Coordinates of C-alpha atoms in Angstrom, one line a residue:
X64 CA 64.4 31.2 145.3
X65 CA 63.9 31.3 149.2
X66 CA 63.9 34.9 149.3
X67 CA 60.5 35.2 149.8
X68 CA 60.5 32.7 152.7
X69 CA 63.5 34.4 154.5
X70 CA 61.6 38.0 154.4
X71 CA 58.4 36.6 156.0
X72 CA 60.5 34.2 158.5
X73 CA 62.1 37.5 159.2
X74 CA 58.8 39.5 159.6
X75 CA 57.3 36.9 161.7
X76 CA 60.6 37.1 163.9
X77 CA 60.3 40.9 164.4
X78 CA 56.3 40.7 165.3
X79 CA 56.9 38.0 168.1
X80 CA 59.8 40.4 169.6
X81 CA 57.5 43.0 169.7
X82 CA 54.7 41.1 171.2
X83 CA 57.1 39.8 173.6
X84 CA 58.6 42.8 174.0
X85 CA 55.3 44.8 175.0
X86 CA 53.7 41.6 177.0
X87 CA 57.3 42.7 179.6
X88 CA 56.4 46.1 179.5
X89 CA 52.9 45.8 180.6
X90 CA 53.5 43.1 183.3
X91 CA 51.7 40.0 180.8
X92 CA 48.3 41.5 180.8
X93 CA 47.9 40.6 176.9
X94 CA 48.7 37.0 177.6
X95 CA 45.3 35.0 178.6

């Protein structure tokens, strides 16, 4: 069963949008 593998690969996906996400609203100041 990958099922398990395919809901963390998913929830990994969604945190790195929303990291990306915020580091364009606030102009990169979270990237060092």
């Amino acid at each position: 069963m990958d099922n398990g593998s395919f809901t963390d690969g998913k929830l990994v996906g969604a945190v790195l949008t929303v990291v990306v996400f915020f580091e364009l609203i606030f102009g990169g100041k979270y990237v060092k």
